[in-house]
Amino acid sequence: MNRLRQFGVGFLLPLALGLAALSLLLWGLDYDPSAGLRALWSGAFGSWYALTSATLVRATPLIILGLGFALAFRGGALNIGMEGQFLAGAIAATWVGVRVGAWHPLLAVPAVWAAGILAGALWVLVPVLLKLRLGVLEVITTLLLNFVAEAVVSYMVQGPLQEVSRVYPQSDPLALAAQLPLLGGTRLHLGFAVGLVLAGVGALIFARSVWGFKLKAVGAGPRAAWMSGRIPSARLLAGALLISGAIAGLGGAIEVGGVTHALFQNLSPGYGFTAIAVALLARGDPIGIVGTGLLFGALEAGASAMQRDAGIPSVAVSIVQATVIIVILLGDVAARRRRTLTVAPEVIEVE
Amino acid sequence: MGALLVFLGCGASPGGPDGSFRVALVTPGSIADASWNAGAYQGLLLIRDSLRAQVSQVEARTPSDQEEALRTYAAQGYALVFAHGFEFQDAAERVAADYPETIIVITSGQRVTGNVVPLIFRLSEATYLAGIVAGSLTKTNKIGYVGGIELPPVRMAYEAWSQGAKSVNPQVESRGTYLNNFDDAVAGREAALAMIRLGVDMLHHNADAAGLGVFQAAKEHRGVYVFGSNADQSDVAPEQVLGSAVIDLPGAFLAVSQEVLEGRFIPRVESFGLESGVIKYVANPALASRVPADVMALVQEAETAIISGALQVADRETGRVIPGKR
């Protein structure tokens, strides 16, 4: 019951307010709000094709990257560099993917994924080392490496990985063996299932494993974790960041293998950043991230349909996302106030 | 923003009494760029008004979104879809394999595959003319170009612009840079400012919405001039734009649509240059006094030579710019 209430207040209410804000905006700008919302709905859930080929395809990278962010976040580390790790994973996956034409898919696909995972972890390795050795904030280093990754993609698609005719700034298509199987008649690929499995594994790690427990303890307070349980926060966080990067790299490999089938310059419309909102809205809860990832995927799919079918610019939908985020943050602030008011007298300062 | 939204909104109203001819446009960026995408959108509106077609437009920036958009239109039975840019080629061919009924026109595409057909625009012939003006008027002998993504048409527009400038002024030092996107006007401004700091006083761009930043940078510096691209951009900065290399996208779009509507469309490579009137160099009348008559005469002369074939800037079949000294 409590969970249901939490879902209602934490998720449905902000969404309803977001849609209300959108309707108001459309009405104020002389669009027909009901036509807009109808198009939004039908573009996201209106047909089997819309659900699978638009919503779920868009949700897949958001869910995977959201899980990557959550893993580090629960331990108190902020991986703002998932966009870069995603691209690093995509580059490595492409490099392997165009070379495995003679392989069996059961070998080719894991090889491509392994390349993405490795590249994503490597891309976050420098920030991790800088944090461990010199105490440099990972927020800054991971963020800056995003720009480096973008530049490397540009270089790759005009250099070593450029397609064979050397005209287009893109790579050759991945070998058929390396392309992910699609659900019949749709664009939905195996990567979505990978996202669900990862979410399940993530939930188990946080609920059942010692490592997950320690990570949460470090996230709640590194000093307390060390004092009470001798939990080495630095090592644990380093591990969490590396895994976070690896997951983001896998996300890149999956996008290339399942959707674009080649490396392009503008591969990501900022998945690595949207995924942060996706993870934060779910408060880092892996199962919740599936929900928020689907919500954002649906909103973006619906936004396209709104522009297509109702002539409403798709950017209008960002007001829904913004309202949802603001309402949830306000709710958090209010809840914390209440808690501090009631709990404050018991807080004891420890030297 | 409000005005912009209202402007964008007039797009999807259904066509006339007979709305059975349906035409869609997928743009790689915002149609508020006063350039490449805005021109295409005007073309779509022209098709709606002239042919009483039912039209729809959507913006799709990533390869994933681009394929989704084309596939959705094809599945909805649109007769004609304009995929507005070179970058749509792969996605269009994949979609066309599943929907042979829909004709997909790739603006600045390259090859015919089934019902996927290219419109080749030899914009380079007009940027060559812009280069002549820039090369003649530069005081520092430094000219600069800001491109979006380094797609072949974008690169070729640059090559011809440099060639044009060097044809009248061998001392010209030409710089080019690419932003790796078509949206980031801040990056466009920064790139232009960096060039201005190096002494560049004649700028040209082919960066759509990001190119608006180039105009911004020029507005902040007296004595720096810009040349517009893809559409007549004199209005973007009336005091700084000497001229524009223009593609009459609406005209080209309407011609193709008419053929499709009348059922006489045959898949082929269609290439437009100065001779077609679809590509042209348009001087900004407000700044006509800044361009001496002898410079305009050079432009005229080159234009005539290109049209007659005496001067070849781009290959008529492929649109590729022919390298070499002129």
XYZ file of C-alpha atoms in Angstrom:
677
model
C 0.000 0.000 0.000
C 2.785 2.316 0.976
C 4.588 1.524 -2.260
C 1.468 2.200 -4.251
C 1.077 5.563 -2.569
C 4.709 6.327 -3.236
C 4.202 5.490 -6.904
C 1.165 7.755 -7.077
C 2.757 10.722 -5.352
C 6.266 10.202 -6.662
C 5.478 9.434 -10.274
C 1.890 9.910 -11.426
C 1.342 13.295 -9.790
C 4.451 14.927 -11.316
C 3.571 13.402 -14.683
C 0.006 14.705 -14.507
C 1.302 18.165 -13.616
C 3.765 17.965 -16.506
C 1.035 17.098 -18.974
C -1.105 19.889 -17.551
C 1.747 22.340 -18.090
C 2.108 21.126 -21.670
C -1.620 21.548 -22.319
C -1.474 25.048 -20.913
C 1.459 25.921 -23.149
C -0.273 24.526 -26.236
C -3.487 26.303 -25.377
C -1.601 29.567 -24.820
C 0.059 29.227 -28.220
C -3.199 28.529 -30.002
C -2.657 24.854 -30.638
C -5.298 22.293 -29.941
C -4.138 20.657 -26.676
C -6.358 17.621 -27.093
C -5.018 16.929 -30.584
C -1.495 17.360 -29.215
C -2.006 14.975 -26.313
C -3.726 12.459 -28.580
C -0.754 12.510 -30.934
C 1.612 12.235 -27.972
C -0.220 9.172 -26.732
C -0.575 7.487 -30.104
C 3.086 8.109 -30.952
C 4.178 6.484 -27.716
C 1.653 3.723 -27.063
C -0.980 4.013 -29.785
C 0.057 0.953 -31.743
C 2.239 -2.093 -31.412
C 4.647 -0.486 -33.826
C 4.785 2.794 -31.874
C 5.320 0.971 -28.586
C 8.073 -1.328 -29.813
C 9.771 0.672 -32.534
C 9.605 4.152 -31.066
C 9.142 4.031 -27.308
C 11.104 0.924 -26.371
C 13.923 1.618 -28.839
C 14.384 5.071 -27.324
C 14.022 3.808 -23.775
C 16.733 1.149 -24.149
C 19.830 3.383 -23.965
C 18.176 5.512 -21.274
C 17.538 2.474 -19.080
C 21.020 1.033 -19.554
C 22.799 4.331 -18.975
C 20.460 5.162 -16.094
C 21.489 1.908 -14.402
C 25.133 2.802 -14.957
C 24.644 6.172 -13.316
C 22.683 4.690 -10.417
C 25.390 2.193 -9.548
C 27.981 4.901 -8.947
C 25.402 7.280 -7.499
C 24.290 4.889 -4.754
C 27.907 4.853 -3.590
C 28.085 8.636 -3.676
C 30.036 9.067 -6.915
C 28.719 11.149 -9.812
C 29.530 9.758 -13.227
C 28.671 12.667 -15.532
C 30.745 11.098 -18.290
C 28.390 8.415 -19.512
C 27.937 10.193 -22.807
C 31.664 9.779 -23.422
C 31.771 6.195 -22.175
C 28.783 5.416 -24.389
C 30.647 6.817 -27.408
C 33.857 5.015 -26.446
C 31.866 1.797 -26.266
C 30.297 2.541 -29.648
C 33.694 3.142 -31.253
C 35.198 -0.070 -29.908
C 32.077 -2.038 -30.779
C 32.199 -0.736 -34.343
C 35.878 -1.527 -34.642
C 35.191 -5.137 -33.671
C 31.804 -5.316 -35.383
C 33.084 -4.611 -38.888
C 35.726 -7.323 -38.524
C 33.709 -10.334 -37.416
C 31.913 -11.095 -40.671
C 33.030 -14.712 -40.697
C 32.007 -15.413 -37.113
C 28.928 -17.074 -35.746
C 26.512 -14.513 -34.211
C 26.792 -16.289 -30.866
C 30.460 -15.317 -30.883
C 30.271 -12.042 -32.778
C 27.664 -10.343 -30.595
C 29.418 -11.099 -27.273
C 32.718 -9.977 -28.811
C 31.159 -6.653 -29.806
C 29.645 -6.231 -26.350
C 32.927 -7.108 -24.668
C 34.661 -4.433 -26.726
C 32.063 -1.863 -25.667
C 32.299 -2.852 -22.002
C 36.083 -2.675 -22.032
C 36.174 0.681 -23.796
C 33.582 2.180 -21.443
C 35.555 1.031 -18.397
C 38.811 2.305 -19.883
C 37.214 5.675 -20.584
C 36.399 6.089 -16.901
C 39.733 4.684 -15.721
C 41.576 7.992 -15.949
C 39.023 9.840 -13.790
C 39.118 6.965 -11.298
C 42.919 7.066 -11.046
C 42.903 10.843 -10.742
C 40.351 10.573 -7.954
C 42.254 7.871 -6.075
C 45.711 9.402 -6.427
C 45.115 13.135 -6.466
C 41.594 13.514 -5.180
C 40.401 15.205 -8.394
C 36.610 15.319 -8.487
C 35.176 12.753 -10.883
C 32.335 15.153 -11.684
C 34.767 17.339 -13.593
C 37.023 14.750 -15.165
C 34.244 12.500 -16.407
C 32.400 15.496 -17.827
C 35.433 16.784 -19.694
C 36.173 13.399 -21.202
C 32.780 13.588 -22.942
C 34.145 16.231 -25.274
C 37.231 14.174 -25.939
C 35.044 11.202 -26.860
C 33.015 13.316 -29.283
C 36.204 14.474 -30.947
C 37.473 10.896 -31.188
C 34.234 9.817 -32.876
C 34.656 12.634 -35.417
C 38.194 11.537 -36.073
C 37.231 7.872 -36.385
C 34.450 8.422 -38.913
C 36.745 10.481 -41.087
C 39.838 8.408 -40.481
C 40.477 4.831 -39.394
C 36.836 3.737 -39.299
C 35.504 5.665 -42.304
C 33.416 3.633 -44.705
C 35.095 2.094 -47.675
C 34.164 4.679 -50.310
C 35.636 7.433 -48.093
C 32.795 9.815 -48.839
C 30.435 9.692 -45.874
C 31.547 10.612 -42.359
C 30.426 7.277 -40.961
C 31.755 3.753 -40.580
C 31.019 0.698 -42.653
C 27.985 -1.216 -41.446
C 28.630 -3.847 -38.812
C 28.856 -7.399 -40.081
C 25.451 -9.079 -40.160
C 26.654 -11.511 -37.523
C 27.287 -8.623 -35.147
C 23.889 -6.985 -35.614
C 21.385 -7.687 -32.872
C 18.298 -9.723 -33.702
C 15.090 -7.696 -34.072
C 11.618 -8.516 -32.887
C 9.730 -9.442 -36.071
C 8.469 -6.470 -38.067
C 9.706 -3.889 -35.564
C 12.900 -2.006 -34.768
C 13.026 -3.442 -31.263
C 16.293 -5.264 -30.674
C 17.764 -7.625 -28.113
C 19.309 -4.699 -26.235
C 16.022 -3.914 -24.521
C 16.051 -7.349 -22.923
C 19.631 -6.701 -21.834
C 18.439 -3.544 -20.103
C 15.751 -5.478 -18.229
C 18.216 -8.172 -17.167
C 20.667 -5.533 -15.973
C 17.909 -3.878 -13.957
C 17.068 -7.218 -12.328
C 20.711 -7.879 -11.530
C 21.077 -4.359 -10.179
C 18.073 -4.791 -7.903
C 19.509 -8.073 -6.593
C 22.903 -6.488 -5.964
C 21.426 -3.701 -3.893
C 18.952 -5.919 -2.048
C 20.977 -9.059 -1.416
C 24.700 -8.720 -1.972
C 27.312 -7.716 0.571
C 29.006 -5.539 -2.040
C 25.772 -3.674 -2.709
C 25.206 -3.185 0.989
C 28.706 -1.819 1.486
C 28.276 0.488 -1.493
C 25.062 1.887 -0.055
C 26.787 2.336 3.323
C 29.587 4.291 1.647
C 27.013 6.367 -0.187
C 25.209 7.154 3.051
C 28.424 8.275 4.744
C 31.952 7.147 3.902
C 33.290 7.959 7.357
C 30.572 6.133 9.170
C 31.039 3.168 6.847
C 34.713 3.059 7.724
C 34.216 3.631 11.470
C 31.517 1.064 11.947
C 32.426 -1.578 9.417
C 35.929 -0.836 8.129
C 34.505 -0.465 4.629
C 37.185 1.003 2.316
C 35.170 3.660 0.528
C 37.805 4.673 -2.030
C 38.290 1.161 -3.400
C 34.611 0.436 -3.432
C 33.808 3.645 -5.265
C 36.564 3.036 -7.792
C 35.014 -0.338 -8.543
C 31.543 1.166 -8.823
C 32.723 3.852 -11.229
C 34.503 1.316 -13.407
C 31.393 -0.848 -13.587
C 29.303 2.257 -14.282
C 31.572 3.097 -17.212
C 31.459 -0.486 -18.411
C 27.660 -0.429 -18.448
C 27.651 2.858 -20.368
C 30.106 1.350 -22.866
C 27.821 -1.647 -23.262
C 25.014 0.820 -23.952
C 27.052 2.266 -26.808
C 27.794 -1.178 -28.218
C 24.104 -2.069 -28.077
C 23.022 1.142 -29.811
C 25.452 0.504 -32.645
C 24.631 -3.198 -32.868
C 20.868 -2.850 -32.535
C 19.845 0.475 -34.017
C 22.300 2.350 -36.203
C 24.458 -0.598 -37.390
C 27.308 1.841 -37.999
C 29.218 4.562 -36.211
C 27.945 8.073 -36.910
C 29.018 11.468 -35.701
C 25.724 12.350 -34.061
C 25.061 8.919 -32.634
C 23.664 10.145 -29.340
C 21.230 13.002 -28.817
C 22.587 13.301 -25.266
C 21.479 9.939 -23.872
C 24.237 10.170 -21.258
C 22.688 13.300 -19.784
C 19.021 12.387 -20.088
C 19.889 9.131 -18.334
C 21.034 11.105 -15.277
C 17.530 12.525 -14.947
C 16.115 9.051 -15.544
C 18.223 7.611 -12.709
C 17.634 10.483 -10.300
C 13.863 10.407 -10.808
C 13.916 6.755 -9.833
C 16.184 7.674 -6.895
C 18.705 5.172 -8.154
C 16.358 2.225 -7.781
C 17.048 -0.201 -10.663
C 13.454 -1.319 -11.155
C 12.300 2.267 -10.930
C 14.788 3.187 -13.646
C 13.020 0.851 -16.046
C 9.864 2.848 -15.322
C 11.402 6.297 -15.681
C 13.394 5.198 -18.738
C 10.145 4.049 -20.358
C 8.503 7.349 -19.429
C 11.231 9.400 -21.072
C 11.364 7.099 -24.094
C 7.589 7.417 -24.459
C 7.682 11.196 -24.146
C 10.313 11.507 -26.860
C 8.552 9.074 -29.159
C 5.319 10.956 -28.553
C 7.064 14.267 -29.189
C 7.957 13.164 -32.708
C 4.395 12.110 -33.357
C 3.132 15.447 -32.071
C 5.267 17.228 -34.611
C 4.352 14.779 -37.372
C 0.632 14.521 -36.822
C -0.340 17.756 -35.068
C 2.327 20.139 -36.327
C 3.457 20.952 -32.791
C 7.230 21.402 -32.435
C 8.645 18.407 -30.615
C 10.637 20.570 -28.204
C 7.335 21.431 -26.505
C 7.523 18.058 -24.789
C 10.583 19.101 -22.831
C 8.211 21.113 -20.645
C 6.739 17.812 -19.440
C 10.169 16.443 -18.582
C 11.181 19.676 -16.887
C 7.979 19.878 -14.845
C 8.306 16.251 -13.744
C 11.864 16.847 -12.553
C 11.056 20.093 -10.757
C 7.996 18.686 -9.002
C 9.928 15.659 -7.777
C 12.817 17.792 -6.564
C 10.408 20.109 -4.741
C 8.762 17.071 -3.168
C 12.176 15.874 -1.986
C 13.023 19.237 -0.484
C 9.694 19.373 1.331
C 10.126 15.840 2.651
C 13.625 16.599 3.886
C 12.379 19.718 5.690
C 9.765 17.702 7.498
C 12.284 15.068 8.422
C 14.860 17.543 9.695
C 12.233 19.282 11.773
C 11.274 16.081 13.544
C 14.668 14.432 13.703
C 16.962 17.353 14.239
C 17.209 17.241 18.050
C 18.639 13.722 17.930
C 21.497 14.540 15.598
C 24.732 14.374 17.534
C 27.944 15.797 16.213
C 30.781 13.237 16.321
C 34.338 14.444 16.324
C 10.035 31.577 -28.681
C 6.280 31.998 -28.779
C 6.312 33.525 -32.228
C 8.587 30.760 -33.394
C 6.255 28.067 -32.155
C 3.332 29.714 -33.853
C 5.302 29.932 -37.057
C 6.246 26.282 -36.915
C 2.699 25.358 -36.179
C 1.105 26.227 -39.456
C 2.699 23.171 -41.013
C 0.451 20.238 -40.610
C -2.967 21.558 -41.412
C -4.608 19.189 -43.840
C -4.585 20.047 -47.524
C -7.401 21.202 -49.728
C -10.638 19.375 -50.444
C -8.636 16.576 -51.955
C -5.962 15.702 -49.414
C -5.092 12.339 -50.843
C -1.651 13.371 -52.076
C 0.514 13.247 -48.995
C 4.010 14.658 -48.796
C 6.347 14.593 -45.801
C 9.619 16.256 -44.930
C 12.204 14.998 -42.458
C 14.776 17.632 -41.510
C 18.053 16.965 -39.719
C 17.657 20.140 -37.658
C 15.344 22.961 -36.694
C 13.357 24.629 -39.464
C 14.051 27.926 -37.722
C 17.627 28.041 -39.064
C 16.883 30.586 -41.823
C 18.918 28.314 -44.101
C 18.949 24.692 -45.218
C 15.977 23.470 -43.202
C 13.903 26.645 -43.393
C 14.118 26.510 -47.195
C 12.906 22.931 -47.235
C 10.003 23.780 -44.989
C 9.011 26.620 -47.293
C 9.130 24.084 -50.101
C 6.768 21.840 -48.185
C 4.339 24.707 -47.617
C 4.527 25.576 -51.285
C 3.640 21.985 -52.167
C 0.722 22.145 -49.748
C -0.607 25.353 -51.268
C 0.094 24.684 -54.944
C -0.772 21.000 -55.155
C -3.312 20.838 -52.332
C -1.257 18.155 -50.748
C -1.523 17.044 -47.173
C 1.869 17.722 -45.635
C 3.753 16.859 -42.485
C 7.210 17.657 -41.181
C 9.358 16.248 -38.403
C 12.845 16.923 -37.150
C 15.204 13.960 -36.686
C 18.776 14.522 -35.669
C 20.248 11.106 -34.953
C 20.547 8.181 -37.361
C 18.121 6.267 -35.164
C 15.479 8.998 -35.239
C 15.967 9.516 -38.959
C 15.195 5.923 -39.795
C 12.239 5.909 -37.426
C 10.798 9.031 -39.053
C 11.181 7.740 -42.621
C 9.739 4.383 -41.662
C 6.738 5.938 -39.956
C 5.884 8.110 -42.952
C 6.318 5.206 -45.341
C 4.128 2.997 -43.145
C 1.459 5.705 -43.096
C 1.390 5.586 -46.879
C 2.915 8.938 -47.781
C 3.493 9.095 -51.528
C 6.588 11.256 -51.306
C 9.032 11.855 -48.482
C 11.821 14.402 -48.621
C 14.758 13.213 -46.539
C 16.555 16.480 -46.260
C 20.240 15.734 -46.414
C 23.096 13.567 -47.426
C 23.093 11.787 -44.061
C 19.759 10.050 -44.764
C 21.096 7.768 -47.502
C 21.529 4.526 -45.514
C 18.346 4.870 -43.516
C 16.353 5.689 -46.664
C 17.641 2.650 -48.508
C 16.768 0.378 -45.580
C 13.250 1.790 -45.338
C 12.655 1.782 -49.082
C 13.420 -1.929 -49.203
C 10.352 -2.498 -47.021
C 8.100 0.164 -48.589
C 8.574 0.251 -52.362
C 5.454 2.413 -52.854
C 6.905 5.506 -51.222
C 9.287 7.715 -53.160
C 12.060 9.026 -50.934
C 13.940 12.039 -52.249
C 17.318 12.635 -50.640
C 18.346 16.234 -51.015
C 22.052 16.249 -51.814
C 21.971 12.497 -52.043
C 24.203 10.577 -54.366
C 22.743 7.543 -55.988
C 19.475 6.056 -57.193
C 18.373 2.863 -55.443
C 14.865 1.757 -56.307
C 12.583 4.587 -55.245
C 15.297 6.409 -53.346
C 16.403 9.267 -55.558
C 18.846 12.106 -55.058
C 18.558 15.780 -55.789
C 22.094 16.994 -56.334
C 22.613 20.678 -55.670
C 25.829 22.130 -57.045
C 25.824 24.881 -54.451
C 29.572 25.006 -55.006
C 28.952 26.972 -58.226
C 27.369 29.742 -56.169
C 29.917 29.607 -53.348
C 32.576 29.993 -56.051
C 30.941 33.286 -57.000
C 30.726 34.311 -53.344
C 34.429 33.476 -53.096
C 35.165 35.864 -55.978
C 33.506 38.703 -54.083
C 35.283 37.768 -50.835
C 38.678 37.406 -52.526
C 38.283 40.780 -54.216
C 37.148 42.685 -51.141
C 39.248 41.193 -48.351
C 41.630 43.724 -46.846
C 43.612 41.199 -44.833
C 43.765 38.532 -47.533
C 42.279 36.079 -45.039
C 38.931 34.395 -45.532
C 37.226 31.839 -43.320
C 34.565 29.165 -43.562
C 32.555 27.492 -40.795
C 30.973 24.182 -41.736
C 28.594 22.001 -39.742
C 29.332 18.308 -40.106
C 31.977 17.589 -42.715
C 29.560 16.049 -45.204
C 30.691 16.081 -48.827
C 28.330 18.906 -49.929
C 29.508 21.014 -46.999
C 33.148 20.352 -47.778
C 32.643 20.996 -51.493
C 30.975 24.334 -50.817
C 34.139 25.252 -48.930
C 36.507 24.074 -51.657
C 34.714 26.095 -54.310
C 34.550 29.186 -52.090
C 38.331 29.058 -51.619
C 38.886 28.422 -55.316
C 36.702 31.382 -56.229
C 38.593 33.684 -53.891
C 41.988 32.495 -55.124
C 40.939 32.871 -58.750
C 40.829 36.649 -58.305
C 43.399 37.022 -55.531
C 46.171 34.430 -55.358
C 47.355 35.894 -52.066
C 44.224 34.783 -50.236
C 44.761 32.540 -47.256
C 41.685 30.392 -46.746
C 40.700 28.719 -43.487
C 37.967 26.214 -42.866
C 36.648 24.585 -39.726
C 33.876 22.119 -38.935
C 31.727 22.159 -35.814
C 30.648 18.508 -35.994
C 27.029 19.552 -35.636
C 24.468 21.844 -37.250
C 22.772 23.123 -34.097
C 25.282 24.761 -31.821
C 25.130 28.478 -32.608
C 27.460 29.200 -29.684
C 30.114 26.983 -31.222
C 29.513 28.669 -34.583
C 30.089 32.064 -32.997
C 33.242 30.892 -31.209
C 34.676 29.433 -34.404
C 33.988 32.676 -36.270
C 35.468 34.791 -33.465
C 38.612 32.670 -33.478
C 38.967 33.323 -37.201
C 38.327 37.037 -36.785
C 41.099 37.131 -34.169
C 43.410 35.616 -36.769
C 42.578 38.472 -39.121
C 39.827 36.913 -41.207
C 37.476 39.602 -42.546
C 35.342 37.578 -44.981
C 33.302 34.704 -43.553
C 31.124 32.069 -45.122
C 29.303 29.189 -43.486
C 27.331 26.076 -44.193
C 26.175 25.137 -40.740
C 22.409 25.729 -40.721
C 21.273 26.848 -37.259
C 24.855 26.818 -35.938
C 25.721 29.229 -38.740
C 23.558 31.881 -37.090
C 26.415 32.237 -34.588
C 28.728 33.233 -37.434
C 26.464 36.180 -38.224
C 26.417 37.051 -34.543
C 30.222 37.161 -34.450
C 30.321 39.358 -37.558
C 27.807 41.772 -36.047
C 30.202 42.290 -33.159
C 33.086 43.293 -35.423
C 33.064 46.239 -37.789
C 34.608 45.537 -41.138
C 33.873 41.815 -41.067
C 31.455 40.529 -43.706
C 29.567 37.267 -44.039
C 28.150 35.337 -46.946
C 24.948 33.413 -46.336
C 24.293 29.890 -47.489
C 21.413 27.714 -48.707
C 18.917 30.592 -48.531
C 19.075 34.352 -49.071
C 20.306 35.317 -45.623
C 20.617 39.072 -46.169
C 17.968 39.641 -43.505
C 19.897 37.785 -40.817
C 22.468 40.582 -40.602
C 21.589 43.275 -43.169
C 24.706 45.315 -42.397
C 27.125 42.392 -42.652
C 25.848 40.085 -45.367
C 27.310 40.926 -48.767
C 25.506 38.095 -50.500
C 24.317 34.513 -50.226
C 24.838 31.261 -52.080
C 21.227 30.222 -52.514
C 19.409 26.999 -53.287
C 15.832 27.544 -54.398
C 14.643 24.545 -52.422
C 10.942 25.367 -52.759
C 11.241 25.462 -56.559
C 13.093 22.167 -56.756
C 10.727 20.482 -54.298
C 7.654 21.641 -56.157
C 8.984 20.398 -59.492
C 9.582 16.896 -58.146
C 6.247 16.781 -56.337
C 4.402 17.805 -59.461
C 5.928 14.910 -61.376
C 5.051 12.449 -58.633
C 1.501 13.754 -58.378
C 0.989 13.475 -62.122
C 2.450 9.990 -62.173
C 5.240 10.841 -64.585
C 8.074 10.575 -62.120
C 10.979 8.392 -63.210
C 13.700 7.615 -60.654
C 16.843 9.415 -61.785
C 19.682 11.600 -60.641
C 18.634 15.229 -60.850
C 21.433 17.761 -60.653
C 20.889 21.494 -60.271
C 23.480 24.195 -60.881
C 23.547 27.844 -61.904
C 22.104 26.946 -65.319
C 18.887 25.681 -63.708
C 18.180 28.850 -61.760
C 17.750 26.703 -58.659
C 21.297 27.586 -57.584
C 22.218 31.248 -57.586
C 24.371 33.886 -55.984
C 22.185 36.644 -54.549
C 23.805 39.946 -53.566
C 22.412 41.896 -50.630
C 20.872 45.023 -52.212
C 21.384 46.992 -48.977
C 25.159 46.627 -49.297
C 25.375 46.886 -53.084
C 27.397 50.084 -52.748
C 30.187 48.181 -50.965
C 30.815 45.954 -53.954
C 32.512 47.823 -56.823
C 31.147 47.366 -60.322
C 34.316 45.655 -61.564
C 33.943 42.983 -58.892
C 30.344 42.384 -59.902
C 31.546 42.174 -63.476
C 33.974 39.396 -62.470
C 31.078 37.563 -60.823
C 28.938 37.961 -63.936
C 31.729 36.741 -66.134
C 32.342 33.630 -64.022
C 28.619 32.943 -63.845
C 28.296 33.054 -67.620
C 31.345 30.819 -68.013
C 29.998 28.256 -65.559
C 26.592 28.188 -67.226
C 28.103 27.796 -70.688
C 30.416 25.057 -69.456
C 33.566 27.005 -70.237
C 34.379 27.059 -66.541
C 33.787 23.842 -64.621
C 33.579 24.201 -60.866
C 31.658 21.003 -60.178
C 31.040 17.851 -62.138
C 27.507 18.024 -63.533
C 26.805 14.344 -62.971
C 28.093 13.827 -59.457
C 28.203 17.381 -58.155
C 31.788 16.834 -57.020
C 33.975 19.892 -57.042
C 36.778 19.604 -59.529
C 40.088 20.234 -57.823
C 42.785 22.307 -59.446
C 43.917 25.865 -59.916
C 41.759 28.338 -61.689
